[in-house]
Coordinates of C-alpha atoms in Angstrom, one line a residue:
Chain A
X222 CA -78.9 -126.7 -32.6
X223 CA -82.3 -128.2 -33.3
X224 CA -84.1 -125.0 -34.4
X225 CA -87.7 -125.0 -35.6
X226 CA -89.2 -123.0 -38.5
X227 CA -91.3 -121.0 -36.0
X228 CA -88.1 -120.0 -34.1
X229 CA -86.4 -118.9 -37.3
X230 CA -89.5 -116.8 -38.0
X231 CA -89.5 -115.2 -34.6
X232 CA -85.9 -114.1 -35.1
X233 CA -86.6 -112.8 -38.6
X234 CA -89.4 -110.7 -37.1
X235 CA -87.1 -109.5 -34.3
X236 CA -84.6 -108.4 -37.0
X237 CA -87.3 -106.1 -38.5
X238 CA -86.8 -103.8 -35.5
X239 CA -83.0 -103.7 -35.6
X240 CA -81.9 -100.0 -35.5
X241 CA -85.4 -98.7 -34.6
X242 CA -84.3 -97.3 -31.3
X243 CA -86.9 -95.5 -29.0
X244 CA -90.1 -95.9 -31.1
X245 CA -93.4 -97.7 -30.6
X246 CA -93.3 -101.3 -31.9
X247 CA -96.8 -102.5 -32.8
X248 CA -96.7 -106.2 -33.6
X249 CA -100.1 -107.6 -34.7
X250 CA -100.3 -111.3 -34.1
X251 CA -98.5 -113.9 -32.0
X252 CA -95.3 -114.5 -33.8
X253 CA -94.8 -110.7 -34.5
X254 CA -95.3 -110.1 -30.7
X255 CA -92.7 -112.8 -29.9
X256 CA -90.3 -111.2 -32.4
X257 CA -90.7 -107.6 -31.0
X258 CA -90.3 -108.8 -27.5
X259 CA -87.2 -110.7 -28.4
X260 CA -85.7 -107.7 -30.1
X261 CA -86.4 -105.6 -27.0
X262 CA -84.9 -108.2 -24.7
X263 CA -81.7 -108.3 -26.8
X264 CA -80.6 -105.7 -29.3
X265 CA -83.4 -103.0 -29.2
X266 CA -83.9 -102.4 -25.4
X267 CA -85.5 -99.0 -26.0
X268 CA -88.5 -100.1 -28.0
X269 CA -91.9 -99.0 -26.6
X270 CA -94.6 -101.7 -26.5
X271 CA -98.2 -101.8 -25.3
X272 CA -100.1 -104.6 -23.6
X273 CA -102.4 -104.6 -26.7
X274 CA -104.9 -102.3 -24.9
X275 CA -104.2 -98.9 -23.4
X276 CA -100.9 -99.3 -21.4
X277 CA -97.3 -99.1 -22.4
X278 CA -95.4 -101.8 -20.5
X279 CA -91.8 -102.3 -19.6
X280 CA -90.1 -105.7 -20.1
X281 CA -90.6 -106.2 -16.4
X282 CA -94.4 -105.8 -16.7
X283 CA -94.5 -102.3 -15.2
X284 CA -96.9 -99.7 -16.7
X285 CA -94.7 -96.9 -18.1
X286 CA -97.3 -95.0 -20.1
X287 CA -100.8 -94.5 -21.3
X288 CA -101.6 -95.2 -25.0
X289 CA -105.4 -95.4 -25.5
X290 CA -106.6 -95.9 -29.1
X291 CA -107.3 -92.2 -29.6
X292 CA -103.7 -91.3 -28.7
X293 CA -102.5 -94.0 -31.0
X294 CA -104.5 -92.6 -34.0
X295 CA -104.2 -88.8 -33.2
X296 CA -100.6 -88.8 -32.1
X297 CA -98.5 -91.9 -32.4
X298 CA -99.3 -92.8 -36.0
X299 CA -99.2 -89.4 -37.6
X300 CA -96.2 -88.4 -35.5
X301 CA -94.4 -91.3 -37.1
X302 CA -92.2 -92.8 -34.4
X303 CA -93.7 -96.3 -34.8
X304 CA -93.1 -99.5 -36.7
X305 CA -96.1 -101.7 -37.2
X306 CA -96.1 -105.4 -38.3
X307 CA -99.5 -106.2 -39.7
X308 CA -101.0 -109.3 -41.1
X309 CA -102.2 -109.6 -44.7
X310 CA -105.0 -111.5 -46.4
X311 CA -103.4 -110.5 -49.7
X312 CA -100.2 -108.8 -50.6
X313 CA -98.9 -107.9 -54.1
X314 CA -95.5 -107.4 -55.7
X315 CA -95.4 -103.7 -54.9
X316 CA -96.4 -104.1 -51.2
X317 CA -100.1 -103.3 -51.5
X318 CA -101.9 -105.2 -48.7
X319 CA -105.5 -106.2 -48.2
X320 CA -107.3 -106.9 -44.9
X321 CA -110.6 -105.4 -45.9
X322 CA -112.6 -107.6 -48.2
X323 CA -112.2 -110.2 -51.0
X324 CA -113.8 -109.4 -54.3
X325 CA -115.3 -106.1 -55.4
X326 CA -115.4 -103.6 -52.6
X327 CA -118.9 -102.5 -53.5
X328 CA -120.2 -106.1 -52.9
X329 CA -117.5 -108.4 -51.6
X330 CA -117.4 -112.1 -51.9
X331 CA -116.0 -112.2 -48.4
X332 CA -116.1 -109.3 -46.0
X333 CA -113.0 -109.2 -43.8
X334 CA -112.0 -106.7 -41.1
X335 CA -112.2 -103.5 -43.1
X336 CA -109.1 -101.4 -43.8
X337 CA -108.6 -100.7 -40.1
X338 CA -105.5 -98.5 -39.6
X339 CA -103.7 -99.8 -42.6
X340 CA -104.1 -96.7 -44.8
X341 CA -102.8 -94.4 -42.1
X342 CA -100.0 -96.7 -40.9
X343 CA -98.5 -97.1 -44.4
X344 CA -98.4 -93.4 -45.3
X345 CA -97.1 -92.3 -41.9
X346 CA -94.4 -94.7 -40.7
X347 CA -92.5 -97.9 -41.3
X348 CA -94.7 -100.9 -41.9
X349 CA -93.8 -104.6 -42.2
X350 CA -96.0 -107.6 -42.8
X351 CA -96.2 -111.1 -41.4
X352 CA -97.6 -114.0 -43.4
X353 CA -97.7 -117.4 -41.5
X354 CA -98.6 -119.4 -44.6
X355 CA -96.9 -118.3 -47.8
X356 CA -99.2 -119.2 -50.7
X357 CA -100.5 -118.0 -54.1
X358 CA -103.7 -117.0 -52.4
X359 CA -101.9 -114.4 -50.3
X360 CA -99.2 -113.3 -52.7
X361 CA -101.3 -112.2 -55.6
X362 CA -100.8 -110.1 -58.8
X363 CA -103.1 -107.4 -57.5
X364 CA -104.9 -107.1 -54.2
X365 CA -108.7 -106.7 -54.3
X366 CA -108.8 -103.8 -51.8
X367 CA -105.8 -101.6 -51.1
X368 CA -105.8 -101.3 -47.4
X369 CA -102.0 -101.0 -46.8
X370 CA -100.5 -98.7 -49.5
X371 CA -97.8 -100.2 -51.7
X372 CA -95.0 -98.4 -53.6
X373 CA -96.9 -98.0 -56.9
X374 CA -100.1 -96.7 -55.1
X375 CA -98.1 -94.2 -53.1
X376 CA -96.3 -93.0 -56.2
X377 CA -99.6 -92.5 -58.0
X378 CA -101.1 -90.7 -55.0
X379 CA -98.3 -88.1 -55.0
X380 CA -95.6 -86.7 -52.8
X381 CA -97.7 -86.4 -49.6
X382 CA -98.4 -90.2 -49.8
X383 CA -94.7 -90.9 -50.4
X384 CA -93.2 -88.5 -47.9
X385 CA -93.2 -91.0 -45.0
X386 CA -94.2 -94.2 -46.9
X387 CA -91.8 -97.0 -45.9
X388 CA -93.0 -100.6 -46.5
X389 CA -90.0 -102.3 -44.9
X390 CA -90.2 -106.0 -45.2
X391 CA -92.5 -109.1 -45.4
X392 CA -91.7 -112.1 -43.2
X393 CA -93.4 -115.3 -44.1
X394 CA -92.9 -118.9 -43.0
X395 CA -90.6 -119.3 -46.0
X396 CA -88.4 -116.3 -45.9
X397 CA -87.8 -112.5 -45.6
X398 CA -88.6 -110.2 -48.5
X399 CA -88.2 -106.5 -49.2
X400 CA -88.9 -104.0 -52.0
X401 CA -85.4 -102.7 -52.6
X402 CA -85.3 -103.1 -56.3
X403 CA -85.3 -100.2 -58.8
X404 CA -89.1 -100.5 -59.3
X405 CA -89.9 -101.5 -55.7
X406 CA -91.0 -105.0 -56.7
X407 CA -90.7 -107.7 -54.0
X408 CA -87.3 -109.3 -53.7
X409 CA -86.2 -112.2 -51.5
X410 CA -83.7 -111.1 -48.9
X411 CA -83.3 -114.5 -47.2
X412 CA -85.0 -117.9 -47.2
X413 CA -85.3 -119.8 -44.0
X414 CA -83.0 -122.9 -43.7
X415 CA -84.4 -125.8 -45.7
X416 CA -86.5 -123.6 -48.0
X417 CA -85.7 -123.8 -51.7
X418 CA -86.2 -121.0 -54.3
X419 CA -88.5 -123.3 -56.2
X420 CA -90.8 -123.5 -53.1
X421 CA -91.1 -119.7 -53.1
X422 CA -91.7 -119.6 -56.8
X423 CA -94.4 -122.2 -56.5
X424 CA -96.2 -120.4 -53.7
X425 CA -96.0 -116.8 -55.1
X426 CA -98.3 -115.7 -58.0
X427 CA -95.8 -113.1 -59.3
X428 CA -92.1 -113.5 -60.0
X429 CA -89.9 -112.8 -57.0
X430 CA -86.4 -111.6 -57.5
X431 CA -84.3 -114.5 -56.0
X432 CA -81.0 -113.4 -57.4
X433 CA -79.3 -112.2 -54.2
X434 CA -80.9 -114.4 -51.7
X435 CA -79.2 -115.5 -48.5
X436 CA -80.2 -117.9 -45.7
X437 CA -82.1 -116.5 -42.7
X438 CA -79.9 -116.5 -39.6
X439 CA -80.4 -119.0 -36.8
X440 CA -81.1 -117.8 -33.3
X441 CA -78.2 -117.5 -30.9
X442 CA -78.2 -119.7 -27.8
X443 CA -79.4 -116.8 -25.7
X444 CA -82.2 -116.0 -28.2
X445 CA -83.3 -119.6 -28.1
X446 CA -83.4 -119.6 -24.3
X447 CA -85.5 -116.4 -24.3
X448 CA -87.9 -117.8 -26.8
X449 CA -88.3 -121.2 -25.2
X450 CA -88.1 -120.4 -21.5
X451 CA -89.2 -116.8 -21.1
X452 CA -91.4 -115.7 -24.0
X453 CA -93.2 -118.8 -25.1
X454 CA -92.7 -121.8 -22.8
X455 CA -95.9 -123.5 -24.0
X456 CA -94.6 -123.3 -27.6
X457 CA -97.8 -121.7 -29.0
X458 CA -95.6 -120.4 -31.9
X459 CA -95.8 -123.9 -33.4
X460 CA -99.5 -123.5 -33.9
X461 CA -98.9 -120.5 -36.1
X462 CA -96.0 -122.1 -38.0
X463 CA -95.9 -125.9 -37.8
X464 CA -92.4 -127.5 -37.4
Chain B
X576 CA -131.8 -78.3 -12.3
X577 CA -132.6 -80.9 -14.9
X578 CA -132.9 -84.5 -14.0
X579 CA -132.1 -86.3 -17.3
X580 CA -132.8 -89.8 -16.3
X581 CA -134.8 -91.7 -18.9
X582 CA -135.1 -95.3 -20.1
X583 CA -133.6 -97.2 -23.0
X584 CA -137.0 -97.5 -24.7
X585 CA -137.6 -93.7 -24.4
X586 CA -134.2 -93.1 -26.0
X587 CA -135.0 -95.5 -28.8
X588 CA -138.3 -93.9 -29.4
X589 CA -136.5 -90.6 -30.2
X590 CA -135.0 -92.2 -33.3
X591 CA -136.6 -91.6 -36.7
X592 CA -136.2 -93.4 -40.0
X593 CA -133.1 -92.3 -41.9
X594 CA -131.3 -90.8 -39.0
X595 CA -127.5 -90.9 -38.6
X596 CA -126.6 -92.4 -35.3
X597 CA -123.1 -92.6 -33.8
X598 CA -122.4 -95.6 -31.5
X599 CA -119.5 -95.3 -29.0
X600 CA -117.1 -97.9 -27.7
X601 CA -114.7 -99.8 -30.0
X602 CA -115.2 -103.3 -31.5
X603 CA -116.5 -105.5 -28.7
X604 CA -115.6 -103.0 -26.0
X605 CA -118.0 -100.8 -23.9
X606 CA -120.8 -100.8 -26.5
X607 CA -124.2 -99.4 -25.5
X608 CA -125.8 -102.8 -26.1
X609 CA -128.9 -102.1 -24.0
X610 CA -129.6 -99.1 -26.1
X611 CA -129.0 -101.1 -29.3
X612 CA -131.4 -103.8 -28.1
X613 CA -134.0 -101.1 -27.5
X614 CA -133.6 -99.9 -31.1
X615 CA -134.2 -103.5 -32.2
X616 CA -137.6 -103.3 -30.4
X617 CA -138.7 -100.2 -32.4
X618 CA -139.9 -100.0 -36.1
X619 CA -137.2 -97.5 -37.0
X620 CA -135.3 -98.2 -40.2
X621 CA -132.9 -96.9 -42.8
X622 CA -130.3 -95.8 -40.2
X623 CA -126.8 -94.6 -41.0
X624 CA -124.7 -96.2 -38.3
X625 CA -121.4 -94.5 -37.5
X626 CA -119.3 -96.9 -35.4
X627 CA -115.9 -98.4 -34.6
X628 CA -118.0 -101.4 -35.3
X629 CA -118.6 -104.5 -33.2
X630 CA -121.7 -106.5 -32.3
X631 CA -123.7 -103.3 -32.3
X632 CA -123.4 -103.1 -36.0
X633 CA -124.0 -106.8 -36.4
X634 CA -127.3 -106.8 -34.4
X635 CA -128.6 -103.7 -36.2
X636 CA -127.8 -105.4 -39.6
X637 CA -129.5 -108.6 -38.4
X638 CA -132.7 -106.6 -37.7
X639 CA -132.6 -104.8 -41.1
X640 CA -132.3 -101.4 -39.4
X641 CA -129.3 -100.3 -41.4
X642 CA -129.0 -98.4 -44.7
X643 CA -125.4 -97.4 -44.4
X644 CA -122.5 -98.1 -42.1
X645 CA -119.6 -95.6 -41.7
X646 CA -116.7 -97.6 -40.3
X647 CA -113.0 -98.4 -40.2
X648 CA -113.5 -101.9 -39.1
X649 CA -116.2 -104.2 -37.7
X650 CA -114.8 -106.9 -35.3
X651 CA -115.7 -108.8 -32.2
X652 CA -112.0 -108.6 -31.1
X653 CA -111.7 -112.1 -29.8
X654 CA -113.5 -113.3 -32.9
X655 CA -112.2 -111.5 -36.0
X656 CA -115.4 -111.0 -38.0
X657 CA -119.0 -110.3 -37.1
X658 CA -121.1 -112.7 -39.1
X659 CA -124.1 -110.4 -39.6
X660 CA -122.1 -107.5 -40.9
X661 CA -120.3 -109.9 -43.3
X662 CA -123.7 -111.2 -44.5
X663 CA -125.1 -107.7 -45.0
X664 CA -122.0 -106.8 -47.0
X665 CA -121.9 -110.0 -49.1
X666 CA -125.6 -109.8 -50.0
X667 CA -125.5 -106.1 -50.8
X668 CA -128.0 -105.3 -48.1
X669 CA -126.2 -102.2 -46.9
X670 CA -124.1 -99.4 -48.3
X671 CA -120.9 -98.4 -46.7
X672 CA -118.5 -95.5 -46.2
X673 CA -115.2 -97.2 -45.3
X674 CA -112.6 -95.1 -43.6
X675 CA -109.2 -95.6 -42.1
X676 CA -109.5 -95.8 -38.3
X677 CA -107.8 -92.4 -37.9
X678 CA -109.9 -90.7 -40.6
X679 CA -113.0 -91.9 -38.8
X680 CA -111.9 -90.0 -35.7
X681 CA -110.9 -87.0 -37.8
X682 CA -114.4 -86.9 -39.3
X683 CA -115.9 -86.8 -35.8
X684 CA -113.4 -84.1 -34.7
X685 CA -114.3 -81.9 -37.6
X686 CA -118.0 -82.2 -36.7
X687 CA -117.2 -81.5 -33.0
X688 CA -115.4 -78.3 -34.0
X689 CA -118.1 -77.3 -36.5
X690 CA -115.5 -77.4 -39.3
X691 CA -116.5 -78.6 -42.8
X692 CA -113.4 -80.8 -43.0
X693 CA -110.0 -81.5 -41.4
X694 CA -106.9 -82.5 -43.4
X695 CA -105.1 -85.8 -42.8
X696 CA -102.5 -88.0 -44.6
X697 CA -104.3 -91.2 -43.8
X698 CA -106.3 -92.5 -46.8
X699 CA -104.0 -91.3 -49.6
X700 CA -103.2 -94.0 -52.1
X701 CA -105.7 -96.5 -50.6
X702 CA -109.0 -97.9 -51.5
X703 CA -110.6 -95.4 -49.2
X704 CA -110.2 -92.7 -51.9
X705 CA -111.7 -94.9 -54.6
X706 CA -114.5 -96.4 -52.6
X707 CA -115.7 -93.0 -51.5
X708 CA -115.9 -91.0 -54.7
X709 CA -117.1 -87.9 -52.9
X710 CA -113.9 -87.6 -50.9
X711 CA -111.7 -84.6 -51.9
X712 CA -108.2 -83.6 -51.3
X713 CA -107.0 -80.2 -50.1
X714 CA -103.8 -78.4 -50.9
X715 CA -101.8 -76.6 -48.2
X716 CA -101.6 -72.9 -48.9
X717 CA -98.1 -72.8 -47.4
X718 CA -94.7 -73.5 -49.1
X719 CA -94.9 -77.3 -48.7
X720 CA -98.0 -77.3 -51.0
X721 CA -98.8 -80.8 -49.6
X722 CA -102.0 -82.3 -51.0
X723 CA -103.9 -84.1 -48.2
X724 CA -107.3 -85.8 -47.7
X725 CA -110.0 -83.3 -46.7
X726 CA -112.0 -85.5 -44.4
X727 CA -115.6 -84.2 -44.3
X728 CA -117.2 -83.6 -40.9
X729 CA -119.4 -86.5 -39.8
X730 CA -122.3 -84.9 -38.1
X731 CA -124.6 -87.2 -36.0
X732 CA -128.3 -86.8 -35.3
X733 CA -127.9 -88.8 -32.1
X734 CA -124.9 -90.4 -30.2
X735 CA -125.4 -93.4 -28.0
X736 CA -122.6 -94.2 -25.6
X737 CA -122.2 -96.4 -22.5
X738 CA -120.0 -95.4 -19.6
X739 CA -119.4 -96.7 -16.1
X740 CA -121.0 -93.9 -13.9
X741 CA -123.0 -90.8 -14.3
X742 CA -125.1 -88.4 -12.2
X743 CA -128.7 -87.6 -13.0
X744 CA -127.6 -84.4 -14.7
X745 CA -125.4 -86.1 -17.3
X746 CA -121.9 -85.8 -15.9
X747 CA -120.5 -89.1 -17.0
X748 CA -117.4 -91.1 -16.1
X749 CA -115.4 -94.0 -17.6
X750 CA -113.4 -96.1 -15.1
X751 CA -111.6 -98.5 -17.5
X752 CA -108.2 -97.8 -19.2
X753 CA -109.5 -96.3 -22.4
X754 CA -112.1 -93.6 -23.1
X755 CA -112.3 -94.7 -26.7
X756 CA -113.9 -91.9 -28.7
X757 CA -117.1 -91.4 -26.7
X758 CA -116.6 -87.7 -26.1
X759 CA -116.1 -87.1 -29.8
X760 CA -119.3 -89.0 -30.5
X761 CA -121.1 -86.9 -27.9
X762 CA -119.9 -83.6 -29.3
X763 CA -120.4 -84.5 -32.9
X764 CA -124.1 -85.2 -32.3
X765 CA -127.1 -83.0 -32.0
X766 CA -128.2 -85.1 -29.0
X767 CA -126.3 -87.5 -26.9
X768 CA -127.7 -90.3 -24.7
X769 CA -125.5 -92.1 -22.2
X770 CA -126.3 -95.4 -20.5
X771 CA -124.3 -96.2 -17.4
X772 CA -123.8 -99.1 -15.1
X773 CA -124.9 -96.9 -12.2
X774 CA -126.4 -93.5 -11.6
X775 CA -124.7 -92.0 -8.6
X776 CA -124.7 -88.7 -6.6
X777 CA -122.4 -86.1 -8.3
X778 CA -119.9 -86.2 -5.3
X779 CA -119.5 -90.0 -5.8
X780 CA -118.0 -89.5 -9.3
X781 CA -114.8 -88.0 -8.1
X782 CA -114.8 -90.2 -5.1
X783 CA -114.7 -93.2 -7.4
X784 CA -112.1 -92.1 -10.0
X785 CA -109.7 -89.3 -11.0
X786 CA -111.1 -86.0 -12.3
X787 CA -109.7 -87.0 -15.7
X788 CA -112.1 -89.9 -15.8
X789 CA -115.1 -87.4 -16.1
X790 CA -115.3 -87.8 -19.9
X791 CA -118.6 -86.1 -20.6
X792 CA -119.9 -82.9 -18.9
X793 CA -123.6 -82.5 -18.5
X794 CA -123.6 -79.8 -21.2
X795 CA -123.1 -82.5 -23.8
X796 CA -125.6 -85.0 -22.5
X797 CA -129.4 -85.1 -23.1
X798 CA -130.4 -88.2 -21.4
X799 CA -129.0 -90.7 -18.8
X800 CA -130.1 -94.3 -18.7
X801 CA -129.4 -96.5 -15.7
X802 CA -128.5 -99.8 -17.4
X803 CA -126.6 -102.2 -15.2
X804 CA -124.7 -104.7 -17.4
X805 CA -125.8 -102.4 -20.2
X806 CA -122.7 -103.2 -22.3
X807 CA -123.1 -106.9 -22.1
X808 CA -121.7 -109.0 -23.9
X809 CA -118.9 -106.4 -24.6
X810 CA -116.4 -105.4 -21.9
X811 CA -117.1 -102.6 -19.5
X812 CA -114.1 -102.9 -17.2
X813 CA -113.7 -102.5 -14.3
X814 CA -117.4 -103.4 -13.8
X815 CA -117.0 -106.6 -15.9
X816 CA -115.1 -108.0 -18.8
X817 CA -116.4 -109.4 -22.1
X818 CA -118.7 -112.4 -21.8
X819 CA -116.7 -114.5 -24.2
X820 CA -118.9 -117.6 -23.9
X821 CA -122.0 -115.6 -24.8
X822 CA -120.2 -113.8 -27.6
X823 CA -119.2 -117.1 -29.1
X824 CA -122.9 -118.2 -28.8
X825 CA -124.0 -115.0 -30.6
X826 CA -121.4 -115.5 -33.4
X827 CA -122.3 -119.2 -33.8
X828 CA -126.1 -118.3 -34.1
X829 CA -125.4 -115.4 -36.4
X830 CA -123.4 -117.7 -38.7
X831 CA -126.3 -120.2 -38.9
X832 CA -129.6 -118.8 -40.3
X833 CA -131.5 -121.8 -38.8
X834 CA -130.2 -121.0 -35.3
X835 CA -130.7 -117.3 -35.5
X836 CA -134.5 -117.1 -34.9
X837 CA -134.0 -119.1 -31.7
X838 CA -131.4 -116.6 -30.5
X839 CA -133.8 -113.7 -31.3
X840 CA -136.7 -115.4 -29.5
X841 CA -134.7 -116.1 -26.4
X842 CA -132.6 -113.0 -26.0
X843 CA -134.0 -110.2 -28.1
X844 CA -137.8 -110.4 -28.2
X845 CA -138.5 -109.2 -24.7
X846 CA -137.3 -106.3 -22.6
X847 CA -134.0 -105.9 -20.9
X848 CA -135.1 -107.8 -17.8
X849 CA -135.8 -110.9 -19.9
X850 CA -132.4 -110.4 -21.7
X851 CA -130.5 -110.4 -18.5
X852 CA -132.4 -113.2 -16.9
X853 CA -131.9 -115.4 -20.0
X854 CA -128.2 -114.5 -20.0
X855 CA -128.0 -115.6 -16.4
X856 CA -129.7 -118.9 -17.3
X857 CA -127.4 -119.3 -20.3
X858 CA -124.5 -118.9 -17.9
X859 CA -125.9 -121.4 -15.4
X860 CA -126.5 -124.0 -18.1
X861 CA -123.0 -123.7 -19.3
X862 CA -121.4 -123.9 -15.9

């Protein structure tokens, strides 16, 4: 099978939702959306997904519910039956994430989005991240502004921050990473086919545990058909992750 | 019975230096842009702007009206960053209170309920606690003893929102898929002014939408402004979507300090009639 890196990444994102059941999947960004939709069309049919605005939609494109922003923030997020996949301008070894600003918060070198819902997401329900270009600029020793709360920050903030805190995984164009080490430092779960450990070491500022790494799985024939013919026939995925 | 119809310029004239104003909508969605442009035409300054921010925040920053922004994000949605907000932050021209999106709504809810604070989990462990040194936590008096963020009430002197329809008494209706937080803004404020696409007879409101679409009752509204296309260039569906081409033009001019005065001259220096006629011409040129 002639599988592209983008297709491997879509499947890796889909795998984030395995076992999630009947919760709201909130994928931010194009490849995360493809991954969540693929999961729902295959092994996680009960996932709830919005149209990116105020409607919950079935796989058949039928409106099945109302989920305006206020319901999301007042109910869905604090209630916890949600798994978000956010982007990250920076991410550090303990899973702290920054989408707010680069530099000192009081007077940033570069203003980005602001923290958005990242603080609430990360202390309320499972959170994963998607990084389309794995580099030392993204994977840094310490993020400039903690938007998404990492394991060390949650521990410092106390039991109420840790109670529902669950930074699940990071998927990049190079591999899949988690924080399942004794001190919750980032660890490679799998590298995509063709990616070497040296490549990850060279593009990550901090040391990544590569001791138990596997190879990311390839899509099944049915998954490939869904990605190529149903979900993304124009192959927009290649713009985010070049072949 | 009170006829609350007024004009955008009369609403803007109510603002005083240093006031805290809440602006409804979300990002580049159903923003009261006609009311914002009216503020640009006044000498008012040192405003604290409370907003799920979009080009409203950008324009007010561009005009030097802003002392502080209370926000969870500032975005143009289809364009990630507003250039004027970025410039104001990077040059240190404004102060900020940066909240999680949910905390922001919690702050308005507390004000609406006349409570000093409301507890939430959002914010714990994040920059929000460090960047806002006045923020405090509160401990549950029950067995769980959880320590949570005590989000202080965000009172507003004035709220400005844009909806699709209203009657002259201030009953106001949204017809799109999302009310955003406009009712919270209205009830957190001492006074609320609503601009609408169309002022109609009261009976037309429920003829045009479900009773659940009547977001604001007249008890919460102090002035009604008829402002057709008053959310332009943000979306006000179903009346119209976002004017993406114009928004790109705004963002391109906002990025380029040489181009900005031309944008101001053409679109922001006159009244709303001039704005809309120049927008029409801009559209015709591009077509």
